[in-house]
CSV table of C-alpha atoms in Angstrom, one decimal:
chain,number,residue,atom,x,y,z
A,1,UNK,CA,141.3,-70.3,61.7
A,2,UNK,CA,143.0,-71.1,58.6
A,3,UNK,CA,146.6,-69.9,57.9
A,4,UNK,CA,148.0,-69.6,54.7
A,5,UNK,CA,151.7,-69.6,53.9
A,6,UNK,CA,153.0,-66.1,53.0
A,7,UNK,CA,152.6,-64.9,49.4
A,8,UNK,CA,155.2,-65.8,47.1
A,9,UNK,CA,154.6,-61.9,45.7
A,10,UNK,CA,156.7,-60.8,49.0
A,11,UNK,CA,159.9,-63.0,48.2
A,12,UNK,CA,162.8,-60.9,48.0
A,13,UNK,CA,164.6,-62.1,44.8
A,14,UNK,CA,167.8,-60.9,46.0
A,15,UNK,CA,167.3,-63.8,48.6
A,16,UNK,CA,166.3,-66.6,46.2
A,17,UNK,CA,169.6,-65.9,44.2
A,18,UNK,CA,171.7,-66.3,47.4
A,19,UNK,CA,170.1,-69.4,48.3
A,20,UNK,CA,170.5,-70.5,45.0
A,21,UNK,CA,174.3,-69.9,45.1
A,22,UNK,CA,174.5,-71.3,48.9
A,23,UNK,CA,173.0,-74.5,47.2
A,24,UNK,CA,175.5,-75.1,45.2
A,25,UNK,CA,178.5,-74.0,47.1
A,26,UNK,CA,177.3,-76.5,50.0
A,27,UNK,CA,177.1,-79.4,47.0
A,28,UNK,CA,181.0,-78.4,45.9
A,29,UNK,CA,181.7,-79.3,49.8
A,30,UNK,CA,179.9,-82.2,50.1
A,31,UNK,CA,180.8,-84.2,47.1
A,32,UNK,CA,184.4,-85.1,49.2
A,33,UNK,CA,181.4,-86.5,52.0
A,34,UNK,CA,179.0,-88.1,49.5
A,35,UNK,CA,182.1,-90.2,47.4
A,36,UNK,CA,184.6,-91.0,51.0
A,37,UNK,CA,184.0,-91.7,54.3
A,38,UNK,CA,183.8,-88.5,56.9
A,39,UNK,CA,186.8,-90.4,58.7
A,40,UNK,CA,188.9,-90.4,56.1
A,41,UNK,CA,192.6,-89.2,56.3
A,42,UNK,CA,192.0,-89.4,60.4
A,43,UNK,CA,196.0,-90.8,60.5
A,44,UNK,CA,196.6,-87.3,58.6
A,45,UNK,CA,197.9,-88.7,56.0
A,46,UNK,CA,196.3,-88.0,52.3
A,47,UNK,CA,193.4,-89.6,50.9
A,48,UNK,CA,194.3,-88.4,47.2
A,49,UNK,CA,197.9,-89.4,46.3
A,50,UNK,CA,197.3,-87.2,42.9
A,51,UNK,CA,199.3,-83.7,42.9
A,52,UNK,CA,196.1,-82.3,40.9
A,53,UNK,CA,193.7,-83.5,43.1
A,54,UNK,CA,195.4,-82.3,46.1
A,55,UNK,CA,195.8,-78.7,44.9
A,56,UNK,CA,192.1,-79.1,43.9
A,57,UNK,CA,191.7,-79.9,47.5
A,58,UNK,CA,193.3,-77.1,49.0
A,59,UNK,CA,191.3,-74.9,46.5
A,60,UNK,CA,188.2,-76.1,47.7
A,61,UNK,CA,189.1,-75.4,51.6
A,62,UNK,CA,190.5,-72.5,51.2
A,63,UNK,CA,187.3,-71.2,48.7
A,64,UNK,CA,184.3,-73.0,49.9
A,65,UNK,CA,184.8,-75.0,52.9
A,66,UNK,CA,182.6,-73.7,55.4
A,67,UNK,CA,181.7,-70.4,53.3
A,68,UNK,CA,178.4,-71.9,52.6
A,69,UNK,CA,176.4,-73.4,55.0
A,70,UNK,CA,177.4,-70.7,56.8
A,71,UNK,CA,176.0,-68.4,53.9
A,72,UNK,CA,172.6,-70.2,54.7
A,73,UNK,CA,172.5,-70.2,58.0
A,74,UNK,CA,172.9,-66.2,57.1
A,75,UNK,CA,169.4,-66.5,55.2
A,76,UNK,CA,167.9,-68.8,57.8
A,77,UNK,CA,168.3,-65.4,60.2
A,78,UNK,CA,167.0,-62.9,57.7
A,79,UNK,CA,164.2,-65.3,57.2
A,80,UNK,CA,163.1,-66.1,60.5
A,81,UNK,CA,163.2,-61.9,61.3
A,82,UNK,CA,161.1,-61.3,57.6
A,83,UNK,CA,158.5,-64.0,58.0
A,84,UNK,CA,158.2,-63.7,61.5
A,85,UNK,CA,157.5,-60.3,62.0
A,86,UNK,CA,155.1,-61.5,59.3
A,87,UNK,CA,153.3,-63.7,61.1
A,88,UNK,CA,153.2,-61.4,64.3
A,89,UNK,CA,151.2,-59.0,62.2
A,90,UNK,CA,149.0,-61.9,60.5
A,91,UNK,CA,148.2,-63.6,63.4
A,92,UNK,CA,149.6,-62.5,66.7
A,93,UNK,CA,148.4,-65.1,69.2
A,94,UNK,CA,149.1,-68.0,67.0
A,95,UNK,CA,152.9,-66.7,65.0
A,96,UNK,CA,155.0,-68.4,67.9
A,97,UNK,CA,153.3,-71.7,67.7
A,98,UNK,CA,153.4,-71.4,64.1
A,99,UNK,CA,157.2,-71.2,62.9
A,100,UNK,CA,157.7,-73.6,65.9
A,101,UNK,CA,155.6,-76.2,64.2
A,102,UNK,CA,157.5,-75.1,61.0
A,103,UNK,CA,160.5,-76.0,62.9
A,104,UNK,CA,159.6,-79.2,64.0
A,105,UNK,CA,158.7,-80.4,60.8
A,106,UNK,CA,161.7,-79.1,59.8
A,107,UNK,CA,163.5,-81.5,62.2
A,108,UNK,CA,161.7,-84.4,61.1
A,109,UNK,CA,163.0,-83.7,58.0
A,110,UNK,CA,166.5,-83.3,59.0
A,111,UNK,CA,166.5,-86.3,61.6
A,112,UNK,CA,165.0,-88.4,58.6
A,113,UNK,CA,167.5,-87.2,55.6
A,114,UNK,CA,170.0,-87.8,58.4
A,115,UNK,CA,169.3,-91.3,59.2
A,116,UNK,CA,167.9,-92.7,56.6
A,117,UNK,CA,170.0,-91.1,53.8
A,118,UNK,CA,173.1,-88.9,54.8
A,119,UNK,CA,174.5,-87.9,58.3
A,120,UNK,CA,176.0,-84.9,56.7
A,121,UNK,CA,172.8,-83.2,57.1
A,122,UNK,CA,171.9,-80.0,58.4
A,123,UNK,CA,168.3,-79.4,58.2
A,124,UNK,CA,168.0,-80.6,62.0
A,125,UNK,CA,171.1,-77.9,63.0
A,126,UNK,CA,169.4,-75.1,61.9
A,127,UNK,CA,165.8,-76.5,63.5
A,128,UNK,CA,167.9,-76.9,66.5
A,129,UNK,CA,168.9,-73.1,66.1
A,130,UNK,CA,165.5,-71.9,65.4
A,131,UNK,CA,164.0,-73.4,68.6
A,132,UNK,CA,166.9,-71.4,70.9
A,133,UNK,CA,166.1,-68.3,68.4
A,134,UNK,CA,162.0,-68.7,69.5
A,135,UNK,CA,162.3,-69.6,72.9
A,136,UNK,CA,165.4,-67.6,74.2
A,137,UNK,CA,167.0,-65.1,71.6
A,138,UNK,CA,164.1,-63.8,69.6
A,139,UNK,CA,163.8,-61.0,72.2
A,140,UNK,CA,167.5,-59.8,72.8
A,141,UNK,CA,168.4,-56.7,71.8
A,142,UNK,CA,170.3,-55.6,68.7
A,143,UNK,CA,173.5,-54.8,71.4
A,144,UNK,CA,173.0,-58.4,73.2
A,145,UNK,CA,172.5,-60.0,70.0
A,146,UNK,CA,176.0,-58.3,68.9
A,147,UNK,CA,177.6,-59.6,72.0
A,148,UNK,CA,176.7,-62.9,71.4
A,149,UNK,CA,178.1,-62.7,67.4
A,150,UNK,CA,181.2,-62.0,69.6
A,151,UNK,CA,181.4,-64.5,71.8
A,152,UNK,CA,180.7,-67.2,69.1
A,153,UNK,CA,183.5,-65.5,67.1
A,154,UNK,CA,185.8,-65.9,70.3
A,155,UNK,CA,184.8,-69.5,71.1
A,156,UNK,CA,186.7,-71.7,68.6
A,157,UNK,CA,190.0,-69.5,70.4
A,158,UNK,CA,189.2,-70.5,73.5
A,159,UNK,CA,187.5,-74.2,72.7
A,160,UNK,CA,191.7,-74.8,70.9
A,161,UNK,CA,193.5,-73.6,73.7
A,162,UNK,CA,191.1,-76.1,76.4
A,163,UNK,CA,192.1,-78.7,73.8
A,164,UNK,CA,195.6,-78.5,73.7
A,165,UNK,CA,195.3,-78.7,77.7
A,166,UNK,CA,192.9,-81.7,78.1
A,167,UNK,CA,193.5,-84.1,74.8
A,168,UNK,CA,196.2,-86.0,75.8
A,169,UNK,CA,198.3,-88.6,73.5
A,170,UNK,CA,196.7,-91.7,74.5
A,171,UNK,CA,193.4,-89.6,73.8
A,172,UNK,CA,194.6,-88.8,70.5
A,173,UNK,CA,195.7,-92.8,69.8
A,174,UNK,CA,192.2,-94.1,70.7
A,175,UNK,CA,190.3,-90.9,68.4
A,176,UNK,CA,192.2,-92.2,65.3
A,177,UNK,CA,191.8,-95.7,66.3
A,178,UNK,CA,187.6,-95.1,66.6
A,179,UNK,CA,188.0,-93.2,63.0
A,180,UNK,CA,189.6,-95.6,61.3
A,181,UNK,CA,187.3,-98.5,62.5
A,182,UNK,CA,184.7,-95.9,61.3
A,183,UNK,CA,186.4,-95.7,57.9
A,184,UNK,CA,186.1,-99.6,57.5
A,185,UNK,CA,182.9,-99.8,58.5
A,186,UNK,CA,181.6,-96.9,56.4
A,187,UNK,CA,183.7,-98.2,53.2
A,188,UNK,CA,182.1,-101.5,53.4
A,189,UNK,CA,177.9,-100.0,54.3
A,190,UNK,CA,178.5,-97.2,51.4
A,191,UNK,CA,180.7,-98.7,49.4
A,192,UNK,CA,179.5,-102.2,49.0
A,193,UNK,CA,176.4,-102.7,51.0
A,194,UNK,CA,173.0,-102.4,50.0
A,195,UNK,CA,170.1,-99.6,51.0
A,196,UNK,CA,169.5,-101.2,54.6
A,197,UNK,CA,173.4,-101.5,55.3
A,198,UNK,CA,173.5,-97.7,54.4
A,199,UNK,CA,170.6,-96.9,56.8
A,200,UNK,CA,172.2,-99.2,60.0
A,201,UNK,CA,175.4,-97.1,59.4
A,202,UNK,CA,173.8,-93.7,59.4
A,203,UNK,CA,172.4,-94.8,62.7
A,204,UNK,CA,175.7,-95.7,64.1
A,205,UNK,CA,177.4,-92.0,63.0
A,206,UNK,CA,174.8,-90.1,63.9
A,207,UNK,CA,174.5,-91.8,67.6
A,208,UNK,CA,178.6,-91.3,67.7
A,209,UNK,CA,178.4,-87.5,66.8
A,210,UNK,CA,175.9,-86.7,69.8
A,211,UNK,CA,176.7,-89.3,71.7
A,212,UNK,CA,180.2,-89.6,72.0
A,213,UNK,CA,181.9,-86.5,74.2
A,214,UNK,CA,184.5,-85.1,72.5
A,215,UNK,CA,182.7,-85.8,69.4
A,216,UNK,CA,179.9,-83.8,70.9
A,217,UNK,CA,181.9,-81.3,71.6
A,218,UNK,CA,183.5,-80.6,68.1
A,219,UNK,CA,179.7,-80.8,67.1
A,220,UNK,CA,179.1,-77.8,69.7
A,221,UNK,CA,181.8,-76.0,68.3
A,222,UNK,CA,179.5,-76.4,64.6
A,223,UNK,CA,176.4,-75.2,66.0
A,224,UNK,CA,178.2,-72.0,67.6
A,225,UNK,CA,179.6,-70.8,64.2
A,226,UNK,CA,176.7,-71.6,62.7
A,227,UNK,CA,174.5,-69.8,65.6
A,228,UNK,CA,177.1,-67.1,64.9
A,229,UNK,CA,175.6,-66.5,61.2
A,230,UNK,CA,172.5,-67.1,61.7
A,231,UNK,CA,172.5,-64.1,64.6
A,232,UNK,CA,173.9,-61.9,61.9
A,233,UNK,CA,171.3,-62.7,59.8
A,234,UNK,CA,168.9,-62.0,62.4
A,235,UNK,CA,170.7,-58.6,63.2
A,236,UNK,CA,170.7,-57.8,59.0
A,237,UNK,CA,166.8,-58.7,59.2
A,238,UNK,CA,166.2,-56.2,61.8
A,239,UNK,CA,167.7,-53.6,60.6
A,240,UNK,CA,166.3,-54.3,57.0
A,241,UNK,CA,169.7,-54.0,55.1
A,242,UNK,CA,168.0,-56.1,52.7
A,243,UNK,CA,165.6,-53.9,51.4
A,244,UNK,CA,167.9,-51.2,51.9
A,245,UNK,CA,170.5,-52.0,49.9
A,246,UNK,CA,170.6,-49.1,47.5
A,247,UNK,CA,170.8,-46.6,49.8
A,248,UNK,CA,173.6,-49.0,51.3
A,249,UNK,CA,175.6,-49.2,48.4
A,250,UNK,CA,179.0,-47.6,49.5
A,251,UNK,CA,179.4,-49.4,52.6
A,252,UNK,CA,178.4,-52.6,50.5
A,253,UNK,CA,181.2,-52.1,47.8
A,254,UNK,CA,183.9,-51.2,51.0
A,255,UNK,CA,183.1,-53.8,53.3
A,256,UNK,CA,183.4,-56.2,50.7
A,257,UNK,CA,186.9,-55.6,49.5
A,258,UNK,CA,187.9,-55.8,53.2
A,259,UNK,CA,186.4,-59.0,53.7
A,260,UNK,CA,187.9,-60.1,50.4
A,261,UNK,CA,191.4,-59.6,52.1
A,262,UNK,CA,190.9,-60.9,54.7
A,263,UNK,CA,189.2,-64.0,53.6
A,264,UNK,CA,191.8,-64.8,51.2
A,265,UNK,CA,194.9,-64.3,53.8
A,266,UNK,CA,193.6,-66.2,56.4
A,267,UNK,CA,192.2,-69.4,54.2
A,268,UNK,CA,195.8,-69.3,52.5
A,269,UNK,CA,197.0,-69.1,56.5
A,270,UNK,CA,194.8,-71.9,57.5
A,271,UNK,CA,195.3,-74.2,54.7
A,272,UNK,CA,199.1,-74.1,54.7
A,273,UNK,CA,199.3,-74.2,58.4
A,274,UNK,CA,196.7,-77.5,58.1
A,275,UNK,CA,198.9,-78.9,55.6
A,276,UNK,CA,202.1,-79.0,57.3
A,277,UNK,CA,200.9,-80.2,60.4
A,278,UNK,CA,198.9,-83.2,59.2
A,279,UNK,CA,199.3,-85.1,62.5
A,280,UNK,CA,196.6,-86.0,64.3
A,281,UNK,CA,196.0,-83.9,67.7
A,282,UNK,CA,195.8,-80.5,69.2
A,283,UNK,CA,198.6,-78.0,68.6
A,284,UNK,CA,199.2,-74.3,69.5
A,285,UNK,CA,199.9,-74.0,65.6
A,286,UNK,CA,196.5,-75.9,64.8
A,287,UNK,CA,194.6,-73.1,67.2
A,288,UNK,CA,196.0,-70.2,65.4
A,289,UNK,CA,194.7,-72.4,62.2
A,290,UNK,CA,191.7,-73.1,63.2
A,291,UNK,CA,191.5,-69.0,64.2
A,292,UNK,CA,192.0,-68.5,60.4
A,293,UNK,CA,189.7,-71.2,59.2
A,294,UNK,CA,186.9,-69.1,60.9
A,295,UNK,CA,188.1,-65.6,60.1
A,296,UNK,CA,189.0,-67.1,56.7
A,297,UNK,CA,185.0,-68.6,56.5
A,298,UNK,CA,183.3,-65.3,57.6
A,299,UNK,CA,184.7,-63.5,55.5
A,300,UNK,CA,184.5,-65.1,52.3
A,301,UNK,CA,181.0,-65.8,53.3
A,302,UNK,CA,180.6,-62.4,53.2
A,303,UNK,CA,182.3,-61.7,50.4
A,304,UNK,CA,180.4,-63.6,48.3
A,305,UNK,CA,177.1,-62.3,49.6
A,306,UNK,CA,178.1,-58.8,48.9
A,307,UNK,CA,179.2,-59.7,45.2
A,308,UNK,CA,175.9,-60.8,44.3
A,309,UNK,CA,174.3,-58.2,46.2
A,310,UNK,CA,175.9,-55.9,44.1
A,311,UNK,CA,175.5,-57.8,40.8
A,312,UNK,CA,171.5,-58.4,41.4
A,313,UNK,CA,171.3,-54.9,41.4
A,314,UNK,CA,171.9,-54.7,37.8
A,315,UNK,CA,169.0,-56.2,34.8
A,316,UNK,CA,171.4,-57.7,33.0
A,317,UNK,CA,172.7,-59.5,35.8
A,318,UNK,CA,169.8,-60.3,37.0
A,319,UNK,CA,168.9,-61.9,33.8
A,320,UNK,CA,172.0,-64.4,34.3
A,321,UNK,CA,171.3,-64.4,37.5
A,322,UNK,CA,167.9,-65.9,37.2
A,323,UNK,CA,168.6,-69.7,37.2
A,324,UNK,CA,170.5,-69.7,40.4
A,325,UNK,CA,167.1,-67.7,41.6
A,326,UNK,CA,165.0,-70.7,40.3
A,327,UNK,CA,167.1,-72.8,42.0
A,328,UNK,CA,167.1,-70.9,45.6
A,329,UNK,CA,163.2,-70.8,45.2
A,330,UNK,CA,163.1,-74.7,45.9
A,331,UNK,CA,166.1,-74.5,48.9
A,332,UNK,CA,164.8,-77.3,50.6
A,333,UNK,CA,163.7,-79.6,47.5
A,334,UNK,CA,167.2,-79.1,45.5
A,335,UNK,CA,169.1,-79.2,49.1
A,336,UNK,CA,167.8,-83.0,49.1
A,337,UNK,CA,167.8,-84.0,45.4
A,338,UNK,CA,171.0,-83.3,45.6
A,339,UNK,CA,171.7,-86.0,48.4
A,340,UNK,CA,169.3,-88.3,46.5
A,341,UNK,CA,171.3,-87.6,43.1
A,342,UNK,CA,174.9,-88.1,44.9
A,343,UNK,CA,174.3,-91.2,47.2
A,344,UNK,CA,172.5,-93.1,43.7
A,345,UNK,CA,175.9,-92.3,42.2
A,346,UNK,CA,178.0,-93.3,44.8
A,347,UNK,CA,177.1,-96.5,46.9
A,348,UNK,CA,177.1,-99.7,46.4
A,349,UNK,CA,173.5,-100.0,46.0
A,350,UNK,CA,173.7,-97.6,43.2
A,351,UNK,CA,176.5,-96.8,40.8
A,352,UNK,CA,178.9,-98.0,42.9
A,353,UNK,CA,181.3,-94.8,42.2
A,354,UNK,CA,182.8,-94.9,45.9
A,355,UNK,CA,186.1,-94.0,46.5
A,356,UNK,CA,186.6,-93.4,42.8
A,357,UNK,CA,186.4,-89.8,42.1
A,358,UNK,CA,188.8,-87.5,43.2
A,359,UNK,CA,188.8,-83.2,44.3
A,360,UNK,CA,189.1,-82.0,40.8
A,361,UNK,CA,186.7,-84.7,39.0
A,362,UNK,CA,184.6,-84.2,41.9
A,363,UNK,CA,184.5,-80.2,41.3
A,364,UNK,CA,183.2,-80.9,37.6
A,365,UNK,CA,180.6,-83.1,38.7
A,366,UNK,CA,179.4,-81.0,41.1
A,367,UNK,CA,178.7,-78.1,38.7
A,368,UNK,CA,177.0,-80.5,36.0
A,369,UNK,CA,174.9,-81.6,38.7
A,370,UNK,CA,173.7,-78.3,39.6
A,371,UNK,CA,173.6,-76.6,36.7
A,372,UNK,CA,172.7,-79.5,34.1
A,373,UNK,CA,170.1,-81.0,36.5
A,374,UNK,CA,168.7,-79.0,39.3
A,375,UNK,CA,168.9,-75.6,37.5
A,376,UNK,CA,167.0,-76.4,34.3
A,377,UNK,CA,164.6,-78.7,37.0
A,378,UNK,CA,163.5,-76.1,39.0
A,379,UNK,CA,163.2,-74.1,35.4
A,380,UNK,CA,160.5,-76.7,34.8
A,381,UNK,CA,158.9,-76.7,38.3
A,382,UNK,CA,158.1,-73.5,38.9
A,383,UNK,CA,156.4,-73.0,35.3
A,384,UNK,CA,154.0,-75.5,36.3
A,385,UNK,CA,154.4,-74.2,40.1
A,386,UNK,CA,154.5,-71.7,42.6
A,387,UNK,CA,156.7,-73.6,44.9
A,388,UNK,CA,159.3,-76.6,45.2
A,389,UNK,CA,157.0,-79.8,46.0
A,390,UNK,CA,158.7,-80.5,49.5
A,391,UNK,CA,158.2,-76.3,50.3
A,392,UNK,CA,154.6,-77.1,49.1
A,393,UNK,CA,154.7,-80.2,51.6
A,394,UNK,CA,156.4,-78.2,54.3
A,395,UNK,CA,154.1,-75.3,53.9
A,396,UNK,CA,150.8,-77.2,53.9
A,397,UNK,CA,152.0,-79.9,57.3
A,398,UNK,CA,153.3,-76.0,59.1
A,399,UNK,CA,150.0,-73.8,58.3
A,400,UNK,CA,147.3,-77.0,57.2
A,401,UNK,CA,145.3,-77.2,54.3
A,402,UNK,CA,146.0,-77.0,51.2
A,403,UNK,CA,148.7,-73.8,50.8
A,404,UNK,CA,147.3,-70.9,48.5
């Protein structure tokens, strides 16, 4: 039997905007990854000495960091309840082997962009995700699935306070000493060494972020915020509160000014108490911080969903809204261009621009890139297209055959 990807005619464009907007919120926050080593500043000291590009820094955190991956890990949970429940009705004895073929070559995707191009990828995460959502979660009720949103939002509590217990000074000492051996090494592959250098490193961080303990667990503590958006995505996908959203209006408009609030106080909380306490190593101060970092991440997440959510309900909005929906049409295509577009400009083997642009210059560049490049791009594309060329890819190596 033949199985053709679902029909572009059943996109919700409410969706493709938010995706579009994820894409380029999660460039703003890598650019500091793609132009410096991930070690960086492990001494906690700063890696910008420039006043502007430290407050540019702190606006970043406090606006971004976190706020969108987490944004599509939301949309990876609507998804997997809208297609599917697709799929079930399509197919029924075929749907679970289905999406977990689309998952796997979803991982090979991720485990390649990882290695061979970027560790700070995250297509593997949320294949990771989607296999525990299939196999264990897919059947837990809306209350379980709610206790578990709750328990992920409790773990980064309890994961500080185990910290301050267990990570002792000498811990600490060797954890900056493995960083900043890092640092070198990743200054000299990215920085100055050619395409194969880059590709040996990637190796190395990737095999020390899962292989090292206490770096596995700070990875663990990632996939468990992550799980905790995509479960409320899952819960929103359920309940259809995306095709309900005019009747949902009024709740939209108040539960957005709360999370506003909220967002805002704790990200000022957490990037003034991160500030002052630069050191390197657990602190009772740095748990209530990292409390707020969370709070301060769901919520602005949130925020900014309901915004647009709001705004897309408009035509005129929609109008200007468009490109960003071009854009979140080709998720997976743009979500890699944009790694292909930022290593180019920064490593050795390429511009060479490592090390020399800053938070604020990198702010600017990240917005040209999006909007002067991948925007009018997937313009172009989807004239001549119905989908991005790696959802095409992805589409046709999941269902096989050619996609309709």
């Amino acid at each position: 039997m033949t199985h053709d990807p679902l029909p572009l005619s059943e996109r919700l464009p409410v969706l493709d905007i938010l995706r579009g907007f994820a894409l380029l919120g999660i460039l703003i926050m890598n650019m500091p990854a793609f132009n410096s080593s991930m070690f960086a500043e492990a001494d906690g000291s700063h890696l910008w000495t420039s006043l502007v590009d430290q407050r540019a820094e702190q606006l970043r955190d406090m606006l971004f960091s976190g706020k969108f991956n987490s944004m599509f890990s939301l949309l990876f949970g609507i998804g997997f309840t809208i297609q599917f429940a697709r799929m079930e009705q399509r197919d029924p004895a075929h749907a679970t082997r289905l999406y977990l073929r689309r998952l796997l070559v979803l991982a090979v995707f991720g485990i390649v962009h990882a290695v061979v191009f970027w560790t700070g990828d995250v297509l593997h995460v949320y294949a990771l995700l989607g296999l525990v959502l299939v196999l264990g979660l897919r059947r837990v009720s809306d209350r379980g699935i709610v206790a578990l949103i709750v328990a992920c939002l409790i773990y980064p509590a309890l994961s500080g306070v185990l910290r301050v217990m267990v990570i002792t000074k000498d811990i600490v000492a060797e954890r900056v000493r493995v960083a900043q051996a890092f640092e070198i090494s990743n200054n000299a592959a990215y920085g100055h060494g050619g395409f194969a250098d880059s590709v040996f490193e990637n190796a190395r961080v990737m095999a020390y972020f899962y292989g090292d303990p206490i770096s596995l667990w700070n990875t663990f503590g990632w996939y468990v915020m992550m799980g905790m958006t995509l479960l409320i995505g899952v819960l929103a996908g359920r309940r259809r509160w995306v095709q309900r959203i005019p009747e949902l209006l009024p709740q939209i408009r108040r539960l957005g000014w709360w999370a506003l609030a909220i967002g805002l106080v704790c990200g000022a909380a957490f990037t003034l108490i991160f500030e002052i306490n630069r050191a390197p190593g657990p602190s009772p101060i740095k748990v209530l911080g990292s409390v707020c970092f969370n709070l301060s991440r769901l919520s602005m997440m949130i925020c900014y969903v309901l915004v647009i959510v709001q705004l897309a309900q408009h035509a005129t909005w929609q109008r200007w809204l468009a490109p960003l929906a071009a854009a979140g049409r080709m998720p997976l295509t743009n979500y890699l261009l944009e790694t292909a577009i930022c290593i180019t400009l920064f490593n050795g083997w390429g511009f060479g621009l490592w090390m020399k642009v800053g938070p604020a210059l990198g702010l600017l560049l990240s917005f040209a890139i999006f909007f002067v490049v991948l925007v009018p791009w997937s313009l172009w594309w989807l004239k001549r297209h119905e989908r991005g060329p790696l959802e095409a890819l992805w589409a046709r190596a999941t269902y096989g055959g050619r996609p309709a």
